[in-house]
Every structure is written in C-alpha cells, then in structure tokens.
Short mmCIF file of N, CA and C and ligand atoms in Angstrom, two decimals:
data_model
loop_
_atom_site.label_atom_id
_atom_site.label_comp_id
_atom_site.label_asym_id
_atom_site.label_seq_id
_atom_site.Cartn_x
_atom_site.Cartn_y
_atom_site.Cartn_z
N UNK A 1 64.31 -31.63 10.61
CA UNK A 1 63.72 -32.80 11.27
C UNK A 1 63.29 -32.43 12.69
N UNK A 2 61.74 -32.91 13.31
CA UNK A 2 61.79 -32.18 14.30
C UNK A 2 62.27 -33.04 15.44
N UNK A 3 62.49 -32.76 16.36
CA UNK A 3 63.14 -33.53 17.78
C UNK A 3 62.07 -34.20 18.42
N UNK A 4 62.43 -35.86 18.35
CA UNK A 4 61.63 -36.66 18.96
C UNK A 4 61.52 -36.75 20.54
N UNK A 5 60.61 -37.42 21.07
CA UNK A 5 60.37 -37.08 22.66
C UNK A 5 61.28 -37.63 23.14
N UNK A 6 61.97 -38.86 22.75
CA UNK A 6 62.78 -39.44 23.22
C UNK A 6 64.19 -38.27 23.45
N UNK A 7 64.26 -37.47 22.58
CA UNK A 7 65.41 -37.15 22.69
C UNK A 7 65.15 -35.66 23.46
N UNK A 8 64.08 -34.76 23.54
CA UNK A 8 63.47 -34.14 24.69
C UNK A 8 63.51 -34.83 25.98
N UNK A 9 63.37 -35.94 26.09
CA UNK A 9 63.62 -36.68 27.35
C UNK A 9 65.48 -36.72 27.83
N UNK A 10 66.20 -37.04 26.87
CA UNK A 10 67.63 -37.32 27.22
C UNK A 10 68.25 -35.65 27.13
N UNK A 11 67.17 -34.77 26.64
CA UNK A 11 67.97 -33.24 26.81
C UNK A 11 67.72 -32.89 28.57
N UNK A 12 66.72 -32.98 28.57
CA UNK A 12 65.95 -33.03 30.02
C UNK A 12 67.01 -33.49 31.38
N UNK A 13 66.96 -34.92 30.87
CA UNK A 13 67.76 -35.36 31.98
C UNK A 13 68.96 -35.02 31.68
N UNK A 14 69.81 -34.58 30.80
CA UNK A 14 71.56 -33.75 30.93
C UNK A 14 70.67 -32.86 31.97
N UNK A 15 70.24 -31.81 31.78
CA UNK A 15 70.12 -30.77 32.25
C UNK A 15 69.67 -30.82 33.75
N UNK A 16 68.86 -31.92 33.97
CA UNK A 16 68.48 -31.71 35.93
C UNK A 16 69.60 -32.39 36.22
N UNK A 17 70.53 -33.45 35.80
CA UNK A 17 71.35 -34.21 36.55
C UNK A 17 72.63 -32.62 37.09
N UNK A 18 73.13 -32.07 36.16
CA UNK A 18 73.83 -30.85 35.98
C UNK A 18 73.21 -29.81 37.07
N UNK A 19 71.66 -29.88 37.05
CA UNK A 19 71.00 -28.77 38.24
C UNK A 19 71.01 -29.06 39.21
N UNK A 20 71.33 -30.44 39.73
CA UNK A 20 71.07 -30.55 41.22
C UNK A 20 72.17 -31.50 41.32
N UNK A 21 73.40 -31.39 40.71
CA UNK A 21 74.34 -32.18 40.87
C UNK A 21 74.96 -30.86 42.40
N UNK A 22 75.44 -31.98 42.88
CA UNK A 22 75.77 -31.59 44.30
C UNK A 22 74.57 -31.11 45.65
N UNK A 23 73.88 -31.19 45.18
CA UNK A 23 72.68 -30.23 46.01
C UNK A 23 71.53 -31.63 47.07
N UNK A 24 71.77 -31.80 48.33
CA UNK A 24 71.45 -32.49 49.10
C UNK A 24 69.77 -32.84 49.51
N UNK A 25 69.28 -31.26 49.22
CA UNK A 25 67.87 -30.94 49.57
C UNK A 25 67.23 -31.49 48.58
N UNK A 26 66.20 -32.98 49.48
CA UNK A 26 65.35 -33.28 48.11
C UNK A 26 64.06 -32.68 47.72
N UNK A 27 63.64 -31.56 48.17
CA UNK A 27 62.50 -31.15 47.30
C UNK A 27 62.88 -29.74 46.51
N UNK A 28 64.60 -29.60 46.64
CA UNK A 28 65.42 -29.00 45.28
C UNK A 28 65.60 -29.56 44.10
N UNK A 29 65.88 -31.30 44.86
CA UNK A 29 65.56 -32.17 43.32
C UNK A 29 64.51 -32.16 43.03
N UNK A 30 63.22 -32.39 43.43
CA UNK A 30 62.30 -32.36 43.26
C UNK A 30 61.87 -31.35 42.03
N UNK A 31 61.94 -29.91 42.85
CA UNK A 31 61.49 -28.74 42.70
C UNK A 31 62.01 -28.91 40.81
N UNK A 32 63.51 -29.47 40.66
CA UNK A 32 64.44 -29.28 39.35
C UNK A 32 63.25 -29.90 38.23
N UNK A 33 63.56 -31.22 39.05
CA UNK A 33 62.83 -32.56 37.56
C UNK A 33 61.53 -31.51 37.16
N UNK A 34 60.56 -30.97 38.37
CA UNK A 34 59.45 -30.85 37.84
C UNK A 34 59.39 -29.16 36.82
N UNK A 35 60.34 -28.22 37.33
CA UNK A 35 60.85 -27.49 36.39
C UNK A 35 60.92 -27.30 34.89
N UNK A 36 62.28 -28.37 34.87
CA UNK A 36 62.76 -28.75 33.20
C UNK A 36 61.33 -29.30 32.73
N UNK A 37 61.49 -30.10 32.98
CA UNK A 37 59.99 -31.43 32.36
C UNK A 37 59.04 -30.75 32.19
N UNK A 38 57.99 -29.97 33.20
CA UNK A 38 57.04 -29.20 32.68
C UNK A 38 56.98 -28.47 31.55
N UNK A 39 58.12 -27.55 31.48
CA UNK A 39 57.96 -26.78 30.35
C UNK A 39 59.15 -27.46 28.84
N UNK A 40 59.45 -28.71 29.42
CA UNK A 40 60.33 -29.20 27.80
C UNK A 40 59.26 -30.05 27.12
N UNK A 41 58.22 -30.55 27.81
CA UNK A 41 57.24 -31.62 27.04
C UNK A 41 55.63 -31.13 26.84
N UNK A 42 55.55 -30.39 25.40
CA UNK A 42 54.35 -30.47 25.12
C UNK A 42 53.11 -30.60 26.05
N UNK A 43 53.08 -32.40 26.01
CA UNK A 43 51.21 -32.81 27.08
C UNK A 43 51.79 -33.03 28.19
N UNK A 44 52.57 -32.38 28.89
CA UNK A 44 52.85 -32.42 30.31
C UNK A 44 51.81 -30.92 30.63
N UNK A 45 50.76 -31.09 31.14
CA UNK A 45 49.48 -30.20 31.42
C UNK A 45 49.69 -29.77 33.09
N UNK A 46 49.83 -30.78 33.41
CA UNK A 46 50.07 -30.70 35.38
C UNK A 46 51.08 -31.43 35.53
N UNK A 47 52.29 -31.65 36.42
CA UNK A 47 53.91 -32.03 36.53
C UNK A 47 53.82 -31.76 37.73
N UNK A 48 54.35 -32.90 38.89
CA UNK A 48 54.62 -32.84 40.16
C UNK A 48 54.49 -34.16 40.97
N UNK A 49 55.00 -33.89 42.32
CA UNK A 49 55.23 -35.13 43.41
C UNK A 49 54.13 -35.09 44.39
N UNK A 50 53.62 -36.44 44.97
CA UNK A 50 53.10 -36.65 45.75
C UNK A 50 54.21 -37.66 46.98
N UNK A 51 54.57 -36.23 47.92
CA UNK A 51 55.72 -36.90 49.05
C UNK A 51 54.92 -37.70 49.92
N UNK A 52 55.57 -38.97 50.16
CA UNK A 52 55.27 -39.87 51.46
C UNK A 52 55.33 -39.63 52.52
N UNK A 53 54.11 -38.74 53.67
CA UNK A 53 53.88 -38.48 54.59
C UNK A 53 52.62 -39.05 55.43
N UNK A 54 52.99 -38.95 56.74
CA UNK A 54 52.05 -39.24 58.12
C UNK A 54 50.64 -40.23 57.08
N UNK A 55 51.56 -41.57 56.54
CA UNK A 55 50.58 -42.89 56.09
C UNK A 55 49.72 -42.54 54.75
N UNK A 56 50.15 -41.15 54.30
CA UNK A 56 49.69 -40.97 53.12
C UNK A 56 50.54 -40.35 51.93
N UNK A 57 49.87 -39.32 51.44
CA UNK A 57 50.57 -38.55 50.16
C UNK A 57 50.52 -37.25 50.57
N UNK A 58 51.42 -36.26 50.78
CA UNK A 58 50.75 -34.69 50.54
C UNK A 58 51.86 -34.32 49.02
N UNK A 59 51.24 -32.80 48.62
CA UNK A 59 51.37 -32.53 47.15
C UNK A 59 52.54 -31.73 47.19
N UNK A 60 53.90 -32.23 46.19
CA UNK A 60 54.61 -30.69 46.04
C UNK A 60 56.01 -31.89 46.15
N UNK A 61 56.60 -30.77 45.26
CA UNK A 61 56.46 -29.44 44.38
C UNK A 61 55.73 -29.80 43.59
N UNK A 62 54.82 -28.58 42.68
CA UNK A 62 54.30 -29.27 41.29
C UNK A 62 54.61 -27.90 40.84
N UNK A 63 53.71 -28.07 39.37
CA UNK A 63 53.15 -26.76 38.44
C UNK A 63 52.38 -27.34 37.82
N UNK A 64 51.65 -26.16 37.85
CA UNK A 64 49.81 -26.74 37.03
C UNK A 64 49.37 -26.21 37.77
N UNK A 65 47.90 -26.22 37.06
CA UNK A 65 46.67 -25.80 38.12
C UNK A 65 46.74 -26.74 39.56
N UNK A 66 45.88 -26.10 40.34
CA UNK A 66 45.80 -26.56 41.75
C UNK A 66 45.64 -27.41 42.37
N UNK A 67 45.96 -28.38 42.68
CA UNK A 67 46.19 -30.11 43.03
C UNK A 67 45.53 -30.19 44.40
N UNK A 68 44.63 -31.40 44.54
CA UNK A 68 44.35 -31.92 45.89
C UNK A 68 45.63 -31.65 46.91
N UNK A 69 45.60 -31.77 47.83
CA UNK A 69 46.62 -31.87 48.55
C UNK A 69 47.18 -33.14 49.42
N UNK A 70 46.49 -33.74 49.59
CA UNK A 70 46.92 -35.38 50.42
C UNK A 70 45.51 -35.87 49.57
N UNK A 71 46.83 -37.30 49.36
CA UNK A 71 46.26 -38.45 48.97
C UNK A 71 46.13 -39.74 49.96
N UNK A 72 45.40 -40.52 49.52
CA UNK A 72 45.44 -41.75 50.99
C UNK A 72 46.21 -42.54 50.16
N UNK A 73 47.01 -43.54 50.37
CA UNK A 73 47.51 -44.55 49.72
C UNK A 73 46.17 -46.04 49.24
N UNK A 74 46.50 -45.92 47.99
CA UNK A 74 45.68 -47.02 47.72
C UNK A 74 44.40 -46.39 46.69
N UNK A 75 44.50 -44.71 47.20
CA UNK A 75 43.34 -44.06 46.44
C UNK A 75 44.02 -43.60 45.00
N UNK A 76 43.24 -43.10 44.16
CA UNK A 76 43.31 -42.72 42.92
C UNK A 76 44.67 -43.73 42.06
N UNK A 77 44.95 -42.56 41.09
CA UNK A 77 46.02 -43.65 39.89
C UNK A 77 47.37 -43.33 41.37
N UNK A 78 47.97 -42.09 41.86
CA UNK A 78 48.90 -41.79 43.06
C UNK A 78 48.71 -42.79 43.94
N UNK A 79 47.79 -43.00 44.27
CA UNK A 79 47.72 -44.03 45.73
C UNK A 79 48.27 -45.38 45.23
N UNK A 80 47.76 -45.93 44.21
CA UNK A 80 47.64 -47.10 43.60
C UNK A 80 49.16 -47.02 43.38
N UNK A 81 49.82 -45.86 42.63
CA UNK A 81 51.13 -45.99 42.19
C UNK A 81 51.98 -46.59 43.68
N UNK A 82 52.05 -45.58 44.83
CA UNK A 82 52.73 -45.63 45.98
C UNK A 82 52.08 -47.11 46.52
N UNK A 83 50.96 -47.66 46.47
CA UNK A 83 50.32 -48.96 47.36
C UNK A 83 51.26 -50.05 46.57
N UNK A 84 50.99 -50.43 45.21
CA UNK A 84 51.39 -51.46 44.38
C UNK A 84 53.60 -50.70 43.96
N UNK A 85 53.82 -49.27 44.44
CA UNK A 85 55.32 -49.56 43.63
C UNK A 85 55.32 -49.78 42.43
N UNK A 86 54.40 -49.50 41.29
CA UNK A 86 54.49 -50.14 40.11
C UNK A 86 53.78 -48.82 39.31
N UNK A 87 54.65 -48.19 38.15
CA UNK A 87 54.03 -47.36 37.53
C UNK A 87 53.27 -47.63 36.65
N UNK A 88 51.87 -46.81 36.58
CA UNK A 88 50.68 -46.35 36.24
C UNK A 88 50.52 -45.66 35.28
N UNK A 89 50.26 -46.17 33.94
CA UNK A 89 50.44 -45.73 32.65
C UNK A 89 48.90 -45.81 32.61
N UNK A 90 48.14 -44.31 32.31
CA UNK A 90 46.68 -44.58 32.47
C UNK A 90 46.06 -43.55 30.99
N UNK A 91 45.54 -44.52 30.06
CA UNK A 91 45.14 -43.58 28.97
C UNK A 91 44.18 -43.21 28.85
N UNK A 92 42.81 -43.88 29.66
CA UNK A 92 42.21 -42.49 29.75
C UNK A 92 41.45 -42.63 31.09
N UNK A 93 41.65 -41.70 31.70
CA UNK A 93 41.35 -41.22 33.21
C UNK A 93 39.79 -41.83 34.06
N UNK A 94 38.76 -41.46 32.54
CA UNK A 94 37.22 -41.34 32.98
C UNK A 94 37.22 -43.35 33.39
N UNK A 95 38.44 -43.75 32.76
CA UNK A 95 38.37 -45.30 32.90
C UNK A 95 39.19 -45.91 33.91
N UNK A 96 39.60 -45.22 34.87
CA UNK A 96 40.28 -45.81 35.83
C UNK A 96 39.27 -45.54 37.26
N UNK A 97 39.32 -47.26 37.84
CA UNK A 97 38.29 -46.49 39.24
C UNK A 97 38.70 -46.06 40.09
N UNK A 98 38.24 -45.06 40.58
CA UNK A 98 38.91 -43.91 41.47
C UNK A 98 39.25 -43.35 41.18
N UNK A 99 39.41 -42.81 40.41
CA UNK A 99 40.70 -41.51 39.21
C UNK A 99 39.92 -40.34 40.47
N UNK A 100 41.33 -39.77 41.01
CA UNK A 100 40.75 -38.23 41.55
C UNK A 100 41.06 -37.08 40.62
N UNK A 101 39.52 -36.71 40.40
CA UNK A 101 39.82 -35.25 39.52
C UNK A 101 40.00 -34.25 40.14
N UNK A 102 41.55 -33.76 40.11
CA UNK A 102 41.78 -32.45 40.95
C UNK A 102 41.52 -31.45 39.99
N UNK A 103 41.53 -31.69 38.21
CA UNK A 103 41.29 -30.83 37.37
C UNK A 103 40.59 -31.70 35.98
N UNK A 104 39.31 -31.17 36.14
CA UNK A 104 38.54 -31.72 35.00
C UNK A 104 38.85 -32.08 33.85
N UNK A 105 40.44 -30.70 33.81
CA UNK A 105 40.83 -31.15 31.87
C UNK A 105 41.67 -32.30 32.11
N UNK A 106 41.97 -32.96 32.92
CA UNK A 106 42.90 -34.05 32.79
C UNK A 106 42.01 -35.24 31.98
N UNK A 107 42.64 -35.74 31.17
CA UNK A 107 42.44 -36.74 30.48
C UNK A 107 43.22 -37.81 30.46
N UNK A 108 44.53 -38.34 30.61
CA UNK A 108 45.47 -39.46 30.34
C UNK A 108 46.32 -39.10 31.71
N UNK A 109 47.26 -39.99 32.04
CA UNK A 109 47.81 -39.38 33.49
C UNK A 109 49.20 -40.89 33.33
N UNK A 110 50.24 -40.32 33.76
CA UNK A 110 51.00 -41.00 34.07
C UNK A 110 51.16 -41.15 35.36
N UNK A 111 51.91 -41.85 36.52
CA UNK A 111 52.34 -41.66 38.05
C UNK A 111 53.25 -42.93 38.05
N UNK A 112 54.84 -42.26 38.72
CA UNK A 112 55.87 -42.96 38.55
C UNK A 112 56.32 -43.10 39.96
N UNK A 113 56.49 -44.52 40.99
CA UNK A 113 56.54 -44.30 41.99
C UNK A 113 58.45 -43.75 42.06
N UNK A 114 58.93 -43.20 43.55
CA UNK A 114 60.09 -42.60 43.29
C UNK A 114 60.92 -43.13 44.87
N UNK A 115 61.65 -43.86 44.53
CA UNK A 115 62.70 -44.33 45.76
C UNK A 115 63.89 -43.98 45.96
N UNK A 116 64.23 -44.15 47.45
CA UNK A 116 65.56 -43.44 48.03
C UNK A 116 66.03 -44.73 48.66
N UNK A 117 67.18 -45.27 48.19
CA UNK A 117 68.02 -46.16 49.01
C UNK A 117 66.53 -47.38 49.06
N UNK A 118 65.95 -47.83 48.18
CA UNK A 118 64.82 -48.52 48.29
C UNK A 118 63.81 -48.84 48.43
N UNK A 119 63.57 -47.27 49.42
CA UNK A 119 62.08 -47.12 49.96
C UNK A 119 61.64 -46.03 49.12
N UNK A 120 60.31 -46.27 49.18
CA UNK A 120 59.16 -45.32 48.79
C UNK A 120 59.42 -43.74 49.37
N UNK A 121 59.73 -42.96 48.13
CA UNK A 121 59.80 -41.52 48.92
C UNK A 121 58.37 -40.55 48.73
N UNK A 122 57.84 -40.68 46.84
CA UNK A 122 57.34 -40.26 46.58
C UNK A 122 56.46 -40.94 45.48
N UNK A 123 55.76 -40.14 44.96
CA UNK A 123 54.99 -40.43 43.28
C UNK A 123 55.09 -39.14 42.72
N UNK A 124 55.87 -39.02 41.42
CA UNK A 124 55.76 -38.15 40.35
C UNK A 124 54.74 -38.70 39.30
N UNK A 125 53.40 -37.50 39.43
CA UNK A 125 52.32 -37.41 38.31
C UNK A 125 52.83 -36.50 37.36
N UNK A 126 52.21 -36.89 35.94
CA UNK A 126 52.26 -35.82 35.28
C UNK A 126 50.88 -36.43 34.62
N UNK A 127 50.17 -35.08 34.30
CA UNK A 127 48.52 -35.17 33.38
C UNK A 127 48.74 -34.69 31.98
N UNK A 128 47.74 -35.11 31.25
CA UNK A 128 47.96 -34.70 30.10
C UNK A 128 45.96 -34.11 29.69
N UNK A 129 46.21 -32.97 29.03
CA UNK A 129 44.97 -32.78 28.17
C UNK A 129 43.63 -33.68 27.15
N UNK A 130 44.73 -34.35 26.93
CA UNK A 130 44.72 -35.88 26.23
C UNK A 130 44.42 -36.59 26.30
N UNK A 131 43.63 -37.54 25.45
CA UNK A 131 43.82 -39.42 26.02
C UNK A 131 44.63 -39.45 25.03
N UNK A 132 45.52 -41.03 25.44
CA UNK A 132 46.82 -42.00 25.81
C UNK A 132 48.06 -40.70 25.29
N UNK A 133 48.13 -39.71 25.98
CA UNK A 133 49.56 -38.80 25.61
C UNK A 133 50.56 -39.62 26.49
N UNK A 134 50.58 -40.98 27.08
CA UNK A 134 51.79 -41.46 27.57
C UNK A 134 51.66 -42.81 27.42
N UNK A 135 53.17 -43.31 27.12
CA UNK A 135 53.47 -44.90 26.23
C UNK A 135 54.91 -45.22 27.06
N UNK A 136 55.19 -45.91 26.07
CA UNK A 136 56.46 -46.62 26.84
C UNK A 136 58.02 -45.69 27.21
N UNK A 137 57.83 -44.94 26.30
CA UNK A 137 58.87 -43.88 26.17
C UNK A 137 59.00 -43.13 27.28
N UNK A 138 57.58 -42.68 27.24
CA UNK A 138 57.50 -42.02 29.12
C UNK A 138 58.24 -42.44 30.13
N UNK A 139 57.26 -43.61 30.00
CA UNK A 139 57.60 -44.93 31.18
C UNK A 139 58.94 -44.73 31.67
N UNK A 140 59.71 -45.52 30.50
CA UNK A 140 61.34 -45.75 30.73
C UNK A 140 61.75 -44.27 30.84
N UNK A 141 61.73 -43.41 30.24
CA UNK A 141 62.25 -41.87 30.40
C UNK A 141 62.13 -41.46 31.69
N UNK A 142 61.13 -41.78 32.58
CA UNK A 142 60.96 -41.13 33.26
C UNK A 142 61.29 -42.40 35.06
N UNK A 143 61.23 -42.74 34.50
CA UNK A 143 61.59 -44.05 35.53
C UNK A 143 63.56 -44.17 35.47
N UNK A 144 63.94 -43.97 34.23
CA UNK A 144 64.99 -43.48 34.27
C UNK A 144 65.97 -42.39 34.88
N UNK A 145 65.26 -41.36 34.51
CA UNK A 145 65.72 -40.18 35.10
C UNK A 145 65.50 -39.96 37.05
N UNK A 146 64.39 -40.38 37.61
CA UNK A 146 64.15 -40.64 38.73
C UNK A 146 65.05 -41.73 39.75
N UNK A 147 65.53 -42.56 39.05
CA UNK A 147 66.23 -44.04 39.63
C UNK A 147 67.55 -43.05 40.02
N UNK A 148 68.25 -42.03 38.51
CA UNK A 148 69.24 -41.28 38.84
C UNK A 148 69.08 -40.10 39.35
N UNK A 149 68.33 -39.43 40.24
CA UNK A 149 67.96 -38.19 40.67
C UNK A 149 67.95 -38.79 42.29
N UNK A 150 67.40 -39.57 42.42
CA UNK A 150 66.71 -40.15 43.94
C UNK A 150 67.61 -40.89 44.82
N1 SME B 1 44.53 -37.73 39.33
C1 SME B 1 45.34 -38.09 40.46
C2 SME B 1 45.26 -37.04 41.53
C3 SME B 1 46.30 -36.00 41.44
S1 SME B 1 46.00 -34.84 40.27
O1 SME B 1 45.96 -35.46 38.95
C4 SME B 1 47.09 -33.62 40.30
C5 SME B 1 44.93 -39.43 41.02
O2 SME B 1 43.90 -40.00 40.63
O3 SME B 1 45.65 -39.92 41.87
#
C-alpha cells in the first residue's frame, strides 16, 4: 500500500520537531522544516520562507531554483499571505493577480503565514510544477507543523 501524503506529512513533522528540538536559532528552524519537506513531498518544486523585514519580505532559507529576494507586503500570493495572515491555497498561479514569477515552471503555489508569540514572523511558500498540487491536507499539515515549530 503506498504511503499517503497525509502520513508523509506526520513522518515529516516527528522528524523536524526531534531536529530542532532544543535549538533557539530561528532560521535553524527554518533552515530544518524546509529541509525534511522539500525532499519528503513529491510537488514540493521550490520550499522556503519569506522573513519579515525593514516593512517587507526578504527570501530564506529556501531550496529550489532562485527566488526573488524581497517581497513588498500586499504583493504577489507572499505579500497577500503576510498582508491578510490568512493562508493562500492557489491552484493555478497564471490566475492569481499579481502572482510573482520568480520561476516560470511554477504552476500551483501554496504560502502559509508563520507566527511567533502572535506576530507575523514569516511566510512559508512552497510551488508546485502543477496545477491544484495543494488542498486541504496541505493546508492543515502545514499550518500544523508551523504553529508547533514557531
Ligand atoms: N510566487 C510568489 C513569489 C515567490 S516565488 O514563488 C519563490 C508570489 O507570488 O508571491
């Protein structure tokens, strides 16, 4: 039987909670989630954070091809995530206005905003090759694992 995403998702999170259990530096957590996750999920194509800096976004950690580097808040599916706090389940890219293409093959895009003690720290994107490679499973998986990492 092969292993559903859901349960790629709950292997995932044993494993970063265990990697950065004790470890203070957050773009070690960072650096972890985007680690495991990149290479445990299939249409995870590009994986990474957009940190809350000087009124905007700059990029990192990621993996993937080569990412814009600052975002403005309010711009693309990232801005929108960090402006509104509300994750951005986007199935297909060419249909969202503003979508910034940092890489042409992106097709579907998730962005999960990410808080510390309440506030806005970051946005974790992940792209997919794909249209709609992300649903509800994501969503909660990954909104999950972040609530306990952050
Ligand atoms: N597509 C994103 C920009 C970041 S890249 O996908 C890595 C956006 O519209 O915010």
């Amino acid at each position: 039987m092969s292993v559903s995403k859901k349960q790629i998702y709950q292997q995932c999170h044993e494993q970063i909670l265990t990697l950065v259990e004790g470890e203070s530096d957050e773009i070690a957590r960072m650096a972890s989630v985007v680690g495991v996750l990149h290479h445990a999920l299939p249409h995870f194509f590009w994986t990474g954070f957009y940190r809350r800096s000087e009124g905007g976004l700059v990029i990192g950690p990621y993996q993937g091809s080569v990412g814009c580097l600052r975002i403005k808040m309010g711009k693309g599916v990232c801005g929108t995530a960090a402006e509104t706090e509300v994750t951005q389940v986007v199935e297909d890219v060419s249909a969202f206005p503003g979508h910034i293409a940092c890489d042409e093959n992106s097709r579907s895009e998730i962005v999960v905003p990410v808080f510390k003690d309440g506030v806005l720290i970051a946005v974790f994107d992940v792209d997919s090759t794909e249209i709609g490679s992300f649903d509800e499973t994501d969503q909660e998986c990954l909104e999950s694992l972040l609530k306990e990492v952050f």
